[in-house]
CSV table of C-alpha atoms in Angstrom, one decimal:
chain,number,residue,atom,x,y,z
N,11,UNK,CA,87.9,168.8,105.2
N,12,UNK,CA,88.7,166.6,102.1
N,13,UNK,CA,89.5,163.2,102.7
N,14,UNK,CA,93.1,162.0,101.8
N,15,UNK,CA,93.7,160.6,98.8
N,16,UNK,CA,95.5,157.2,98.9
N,17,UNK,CA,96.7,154.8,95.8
N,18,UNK,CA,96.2,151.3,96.1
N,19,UNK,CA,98.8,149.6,93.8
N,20,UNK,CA,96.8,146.7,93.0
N,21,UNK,CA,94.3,149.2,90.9
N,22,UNK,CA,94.3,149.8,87.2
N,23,UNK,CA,94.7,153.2,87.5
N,24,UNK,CA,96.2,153.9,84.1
N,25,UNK,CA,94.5,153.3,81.0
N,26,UNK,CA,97.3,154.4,78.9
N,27,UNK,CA,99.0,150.8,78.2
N,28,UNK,CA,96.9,148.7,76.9
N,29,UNK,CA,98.9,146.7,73.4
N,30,UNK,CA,101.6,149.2,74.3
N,31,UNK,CA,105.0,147.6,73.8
N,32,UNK,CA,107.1,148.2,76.8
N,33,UNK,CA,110.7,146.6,77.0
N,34,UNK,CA,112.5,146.8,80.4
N,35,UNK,CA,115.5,145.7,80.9
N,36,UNK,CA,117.6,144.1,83.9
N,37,UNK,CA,113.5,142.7,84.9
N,38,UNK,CA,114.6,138.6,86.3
N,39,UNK,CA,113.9,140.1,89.3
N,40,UNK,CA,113.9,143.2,92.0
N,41,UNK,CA,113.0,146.3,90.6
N,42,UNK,CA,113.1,145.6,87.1
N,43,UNK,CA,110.9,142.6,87.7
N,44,UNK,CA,108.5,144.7,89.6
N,45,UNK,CA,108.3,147.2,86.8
N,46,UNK,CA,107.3,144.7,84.1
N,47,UNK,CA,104.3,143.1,86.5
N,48,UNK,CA,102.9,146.6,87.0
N,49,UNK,CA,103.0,147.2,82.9
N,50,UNK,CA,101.3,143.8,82.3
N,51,UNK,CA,98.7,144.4,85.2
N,52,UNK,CA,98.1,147.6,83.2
N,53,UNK,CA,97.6,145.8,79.2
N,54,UNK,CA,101.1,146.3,78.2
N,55,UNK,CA,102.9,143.8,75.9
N,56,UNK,CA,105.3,143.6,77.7
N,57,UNK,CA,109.7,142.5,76.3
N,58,UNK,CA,111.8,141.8,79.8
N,59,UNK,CA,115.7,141.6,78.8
N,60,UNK,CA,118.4,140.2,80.7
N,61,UNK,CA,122.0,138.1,80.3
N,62,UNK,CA,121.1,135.4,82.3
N,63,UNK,CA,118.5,132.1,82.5
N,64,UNK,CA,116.7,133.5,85.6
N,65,UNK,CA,114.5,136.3,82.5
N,66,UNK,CA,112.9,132.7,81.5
N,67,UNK,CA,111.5,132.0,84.8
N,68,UNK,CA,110.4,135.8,85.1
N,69,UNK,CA,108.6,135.1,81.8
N,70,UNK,CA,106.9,132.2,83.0
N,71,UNK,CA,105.9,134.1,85.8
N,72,UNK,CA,104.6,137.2,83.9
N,73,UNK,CA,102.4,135.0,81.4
N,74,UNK,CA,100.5,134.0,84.3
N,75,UNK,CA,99.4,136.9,85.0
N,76,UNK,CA,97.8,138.5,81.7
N,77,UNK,CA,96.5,137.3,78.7
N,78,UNK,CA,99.2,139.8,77.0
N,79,UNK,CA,102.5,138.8,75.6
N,80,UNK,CA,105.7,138.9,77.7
N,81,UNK,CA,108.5,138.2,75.5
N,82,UNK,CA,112.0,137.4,77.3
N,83,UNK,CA,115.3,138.2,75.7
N,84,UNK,CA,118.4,137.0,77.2
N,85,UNK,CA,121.8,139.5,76.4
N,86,UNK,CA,124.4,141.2,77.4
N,87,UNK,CA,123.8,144.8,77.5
N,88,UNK,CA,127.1,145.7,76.9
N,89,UNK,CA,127.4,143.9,74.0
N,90,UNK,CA,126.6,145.4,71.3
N,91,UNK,CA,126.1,143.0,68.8
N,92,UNK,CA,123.9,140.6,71.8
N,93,UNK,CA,121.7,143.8,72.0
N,94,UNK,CA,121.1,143.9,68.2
N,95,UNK,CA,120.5,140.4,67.6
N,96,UNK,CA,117.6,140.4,70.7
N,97,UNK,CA,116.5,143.9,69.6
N,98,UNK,CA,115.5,142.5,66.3
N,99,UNK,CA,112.8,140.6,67.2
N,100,UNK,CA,110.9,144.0,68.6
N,101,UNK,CA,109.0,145.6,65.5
N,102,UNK,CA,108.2,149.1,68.0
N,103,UNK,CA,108.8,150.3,71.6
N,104,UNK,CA,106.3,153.2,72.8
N,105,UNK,CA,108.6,153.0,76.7
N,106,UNK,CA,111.7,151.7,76.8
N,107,UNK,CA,112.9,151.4,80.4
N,108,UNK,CA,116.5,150.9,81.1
N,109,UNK,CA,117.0,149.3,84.5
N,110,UNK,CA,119.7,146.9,84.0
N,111,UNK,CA,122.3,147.5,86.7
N,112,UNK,CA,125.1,145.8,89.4
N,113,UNK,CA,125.9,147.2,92.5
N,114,UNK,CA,129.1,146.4,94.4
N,115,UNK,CA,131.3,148.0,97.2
N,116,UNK,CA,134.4,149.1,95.2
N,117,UNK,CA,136.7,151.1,98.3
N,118,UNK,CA,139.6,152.7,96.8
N,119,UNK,CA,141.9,151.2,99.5
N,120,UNK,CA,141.3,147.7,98.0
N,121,UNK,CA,143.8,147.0,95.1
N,122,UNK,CA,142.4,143.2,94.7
N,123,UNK,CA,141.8,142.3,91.0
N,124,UNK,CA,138.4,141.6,92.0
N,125,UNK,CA,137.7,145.1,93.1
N,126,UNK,CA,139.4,146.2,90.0
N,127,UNK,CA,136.9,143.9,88.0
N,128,UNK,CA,133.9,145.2,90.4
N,129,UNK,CA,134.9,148.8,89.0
N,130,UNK,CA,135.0,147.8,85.2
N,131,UNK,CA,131.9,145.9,85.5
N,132,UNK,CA,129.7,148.3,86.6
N,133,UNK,CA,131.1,151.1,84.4
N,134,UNK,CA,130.4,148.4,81.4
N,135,UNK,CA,126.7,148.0,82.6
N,136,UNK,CA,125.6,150.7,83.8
N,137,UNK,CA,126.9,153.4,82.4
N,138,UNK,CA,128.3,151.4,78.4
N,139,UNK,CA,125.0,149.1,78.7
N,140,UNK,CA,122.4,151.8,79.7
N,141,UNK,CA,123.4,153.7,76.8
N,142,UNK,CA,124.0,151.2,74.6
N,143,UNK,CA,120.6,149.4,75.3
N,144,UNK,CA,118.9,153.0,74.5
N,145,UNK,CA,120.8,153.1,71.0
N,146,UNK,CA,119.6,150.3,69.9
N,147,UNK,CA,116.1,151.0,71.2
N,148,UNK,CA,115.3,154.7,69.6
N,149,UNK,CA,114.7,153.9,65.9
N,150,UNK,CA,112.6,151.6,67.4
N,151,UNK,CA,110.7,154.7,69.5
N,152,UNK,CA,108.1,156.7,67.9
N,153,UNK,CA,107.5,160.2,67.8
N,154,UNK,CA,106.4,160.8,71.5
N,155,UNK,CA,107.6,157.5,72.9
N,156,UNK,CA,109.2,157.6,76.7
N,157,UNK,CA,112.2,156.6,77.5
N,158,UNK,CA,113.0,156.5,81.7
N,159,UNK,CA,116.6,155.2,83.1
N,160,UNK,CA,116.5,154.2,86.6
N,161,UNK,CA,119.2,155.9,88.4
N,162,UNK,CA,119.1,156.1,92.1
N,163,UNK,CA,118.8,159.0,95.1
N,164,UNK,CA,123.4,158.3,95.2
N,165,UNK,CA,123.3,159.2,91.8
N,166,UNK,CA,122.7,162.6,93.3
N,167,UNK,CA,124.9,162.3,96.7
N,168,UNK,CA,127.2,159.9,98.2
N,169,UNK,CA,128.4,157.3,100.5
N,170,UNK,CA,131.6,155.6,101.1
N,171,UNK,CA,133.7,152.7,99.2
N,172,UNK,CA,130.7,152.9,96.3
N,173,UNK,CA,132.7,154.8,94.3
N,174,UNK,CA,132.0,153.1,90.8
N,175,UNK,CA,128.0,152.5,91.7
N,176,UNK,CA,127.8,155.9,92.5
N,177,UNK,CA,129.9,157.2,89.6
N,178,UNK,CA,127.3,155.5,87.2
N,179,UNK,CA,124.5,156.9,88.5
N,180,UNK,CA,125.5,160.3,88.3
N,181,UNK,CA,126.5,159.4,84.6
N,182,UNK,CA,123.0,157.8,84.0
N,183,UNK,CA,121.5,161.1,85.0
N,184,UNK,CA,123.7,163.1,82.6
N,185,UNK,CA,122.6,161.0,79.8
N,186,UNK,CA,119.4,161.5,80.7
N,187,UNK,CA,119.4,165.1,80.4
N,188,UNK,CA,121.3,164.9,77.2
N,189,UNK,CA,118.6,162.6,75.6
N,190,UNK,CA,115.7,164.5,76.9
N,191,UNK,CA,117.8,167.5,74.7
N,192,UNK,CA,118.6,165.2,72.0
N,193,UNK,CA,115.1,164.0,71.4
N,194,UNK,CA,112.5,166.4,72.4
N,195,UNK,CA,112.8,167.4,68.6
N,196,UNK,CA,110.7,164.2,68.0
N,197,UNK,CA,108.3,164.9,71.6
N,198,UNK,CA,110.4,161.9,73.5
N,199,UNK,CA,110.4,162.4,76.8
N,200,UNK,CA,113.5,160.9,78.8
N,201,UNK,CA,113.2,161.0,82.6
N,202,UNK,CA,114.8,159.1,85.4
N,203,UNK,CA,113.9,157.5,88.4
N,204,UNK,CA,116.0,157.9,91.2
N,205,UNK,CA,115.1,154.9,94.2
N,206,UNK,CA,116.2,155.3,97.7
N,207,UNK,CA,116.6,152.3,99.2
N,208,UNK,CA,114.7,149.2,98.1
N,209,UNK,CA,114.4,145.6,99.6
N,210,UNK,CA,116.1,144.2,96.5
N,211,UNK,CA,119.0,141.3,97.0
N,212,UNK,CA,121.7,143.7,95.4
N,213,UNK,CA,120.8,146.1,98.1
N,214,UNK,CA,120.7,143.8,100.9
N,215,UNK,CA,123.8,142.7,100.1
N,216,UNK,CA,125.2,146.4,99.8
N,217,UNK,CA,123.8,147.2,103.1
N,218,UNK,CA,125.2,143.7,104.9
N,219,UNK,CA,128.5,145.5,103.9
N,220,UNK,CA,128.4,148.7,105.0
N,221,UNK,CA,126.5,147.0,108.5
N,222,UNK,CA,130.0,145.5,108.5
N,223,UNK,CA,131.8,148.1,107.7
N,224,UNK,CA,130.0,150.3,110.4
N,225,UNK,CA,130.3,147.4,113.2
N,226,UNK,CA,126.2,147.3,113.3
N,227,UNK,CA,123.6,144.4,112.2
N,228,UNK,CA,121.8,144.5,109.2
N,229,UNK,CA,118.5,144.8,110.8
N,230,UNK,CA,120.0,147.8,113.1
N,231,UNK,CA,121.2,149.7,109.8
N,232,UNK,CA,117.8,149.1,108.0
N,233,UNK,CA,115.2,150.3,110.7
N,234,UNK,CA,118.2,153.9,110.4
N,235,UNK,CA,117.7,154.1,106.8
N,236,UNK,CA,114.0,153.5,107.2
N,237,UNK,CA,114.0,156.2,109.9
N,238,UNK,CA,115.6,158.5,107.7
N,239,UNK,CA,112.7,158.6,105.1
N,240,UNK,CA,109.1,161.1,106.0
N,241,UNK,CA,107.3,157.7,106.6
N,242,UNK,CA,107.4,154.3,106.2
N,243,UNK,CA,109.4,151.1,106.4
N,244,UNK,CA,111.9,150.8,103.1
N,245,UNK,CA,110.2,150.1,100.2
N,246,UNK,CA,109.5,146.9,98.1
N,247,UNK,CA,110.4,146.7,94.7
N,248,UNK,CA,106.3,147.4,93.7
N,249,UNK,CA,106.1,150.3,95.6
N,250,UNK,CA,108.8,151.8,93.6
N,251,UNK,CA,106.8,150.8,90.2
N,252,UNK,CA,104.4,152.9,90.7
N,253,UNK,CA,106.6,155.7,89.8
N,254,UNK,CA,107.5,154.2,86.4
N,255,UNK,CA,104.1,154.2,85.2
N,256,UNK,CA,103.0,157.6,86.4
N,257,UNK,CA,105.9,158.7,84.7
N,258,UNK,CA,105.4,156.6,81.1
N,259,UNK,CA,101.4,157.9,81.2
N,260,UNK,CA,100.1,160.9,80.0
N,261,UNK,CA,99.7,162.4,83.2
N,262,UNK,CA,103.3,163.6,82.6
N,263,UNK,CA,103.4,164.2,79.2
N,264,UNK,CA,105.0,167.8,80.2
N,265,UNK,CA,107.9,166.1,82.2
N,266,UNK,CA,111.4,164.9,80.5
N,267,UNK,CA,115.1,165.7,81.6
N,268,UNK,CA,114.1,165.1,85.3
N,269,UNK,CA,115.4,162.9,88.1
N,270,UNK,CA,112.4,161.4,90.2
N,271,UNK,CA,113.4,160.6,93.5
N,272,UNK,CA,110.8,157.4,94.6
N,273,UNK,CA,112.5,157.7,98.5
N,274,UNK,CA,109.8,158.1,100.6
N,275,UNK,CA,111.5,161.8,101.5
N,276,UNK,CA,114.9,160.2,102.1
N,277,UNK,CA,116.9,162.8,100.4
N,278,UNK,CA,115.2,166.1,101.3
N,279,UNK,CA,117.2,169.0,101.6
């Protein structure tokens, strides 16, 4: 019998990045955060871009960990002109990962201006900043660069009153596939990865919602999602990492225009 093969994150098990410049946006902290730590563990120079203070703390964090450079930008990826004055201090990107997202309930029974503004501001960010943030990225992308959009397993189904998260995450994975068209002239591959769910704040706070919405506890709702996966409890943001870097290596150089669920079997069908 041959044994089973198991992955222990904390191994360098890609050679791949080492002086690689790797931007990833939306990385102060869950997912995004994650993603950056496993491409400086791995030799990357590493840019981390967000809009608010908290990417200067993440950067502080990162240095300790490599002797590599992690470069923070702070901006507004639905600005435009905030992502072309940051991008302009990045001479070359060889992955660009765009991760930058918000997540709110957004029930179409709730006419508050504040769900109004909930809609509008995750249309801006995910769906206007994600593609924004790739435009100003690609003449910065060589020929066989990888670009990979983190979507997530709703942008391929749904649940209630997250009607504009949900929305943008189908979207993401339509520009995806568009881009992996676009550019496979010039060998860049453009994937996503689609999470289930994640112990990251925005999706505790998503699920202490729906717990209320459903009349349960949090801890009650979490141990049903978790039951709904193959195996395992619901994943921390580094166990979801390792499927960014399996997909930025040349182990998948064959792979672009594809939708990765990292769910621990969540959404099989």
């Amino acid at each position: 019998m041959v044994a089973p093969f198991f992955i222990n994150r904390d191994n360098r098990m890609f050679n791949d990045f080492q002086n690689k410049h790797v931007v990833v946006t939306g990385a102060s902290s869950g997912i995004g955060f994650a993603v950056a730590e496993a491409f400086v563990n791995h030799g990357a120079i590493v840019y981390i871009v967000a809009k608010n203070d908290d990417i200067f703390i993440a950067e502080k964090k990162l240095q300790k960990l490599s002797n590599k450079k992690v470069t923070a930008l702070k901006c507004d990826i639905s600005c435009n002109e905030s992502l072309k004055n940051e991008f302009s201090k990045i001479d070359t990107i060889d992955v660009f990962i765009a991760n930058a997202g918000v997540e709110f309930p957004t029930p179409i029974n709730d006419n508050s201006n504040e769900n109004m503004e909930n809609f509008q501001n995750i249309i801006n960010t995910n769906v206007t900043g994600t593609y924004l943030s790739i435009k100003n990225a690609i003449d910065k992308i060589p020929d066989r660069g990888c670009i990979l959009i983190t979507s997530s397993i709703w942008g391929k189904t749904a649940v209630p009153e997250f009607s504009a998260y949900i929305s943008s995450k189908h979207a993401n994975l339509g520009l995806m596939k568009v881009l992996a068209k676009e550019l496979g002239t010039r060998e860049i591959r453009v994937n996503a990865v689609c999470p289930g769910w994640v112990k990251t704040a925005p999706a505790m706070h998503s699920l202490k919602k729906m717990a209320l919405h459903q009349n349960t506890s949090q801890e009650t709702l979490l141990n049903e999602l978790a039951s709904e996966q193959c195996f395992g409890e619901v994943q921390e943001p580094n166990d979801v990492a390792l499927c960014y870097l399996m997909l930025a290596s040349s182990y998948a150089i064959n792979i672009t225009g594809q939708a990765v669920n990292a769910d621990r079997g969540a959404l099989v069908v």
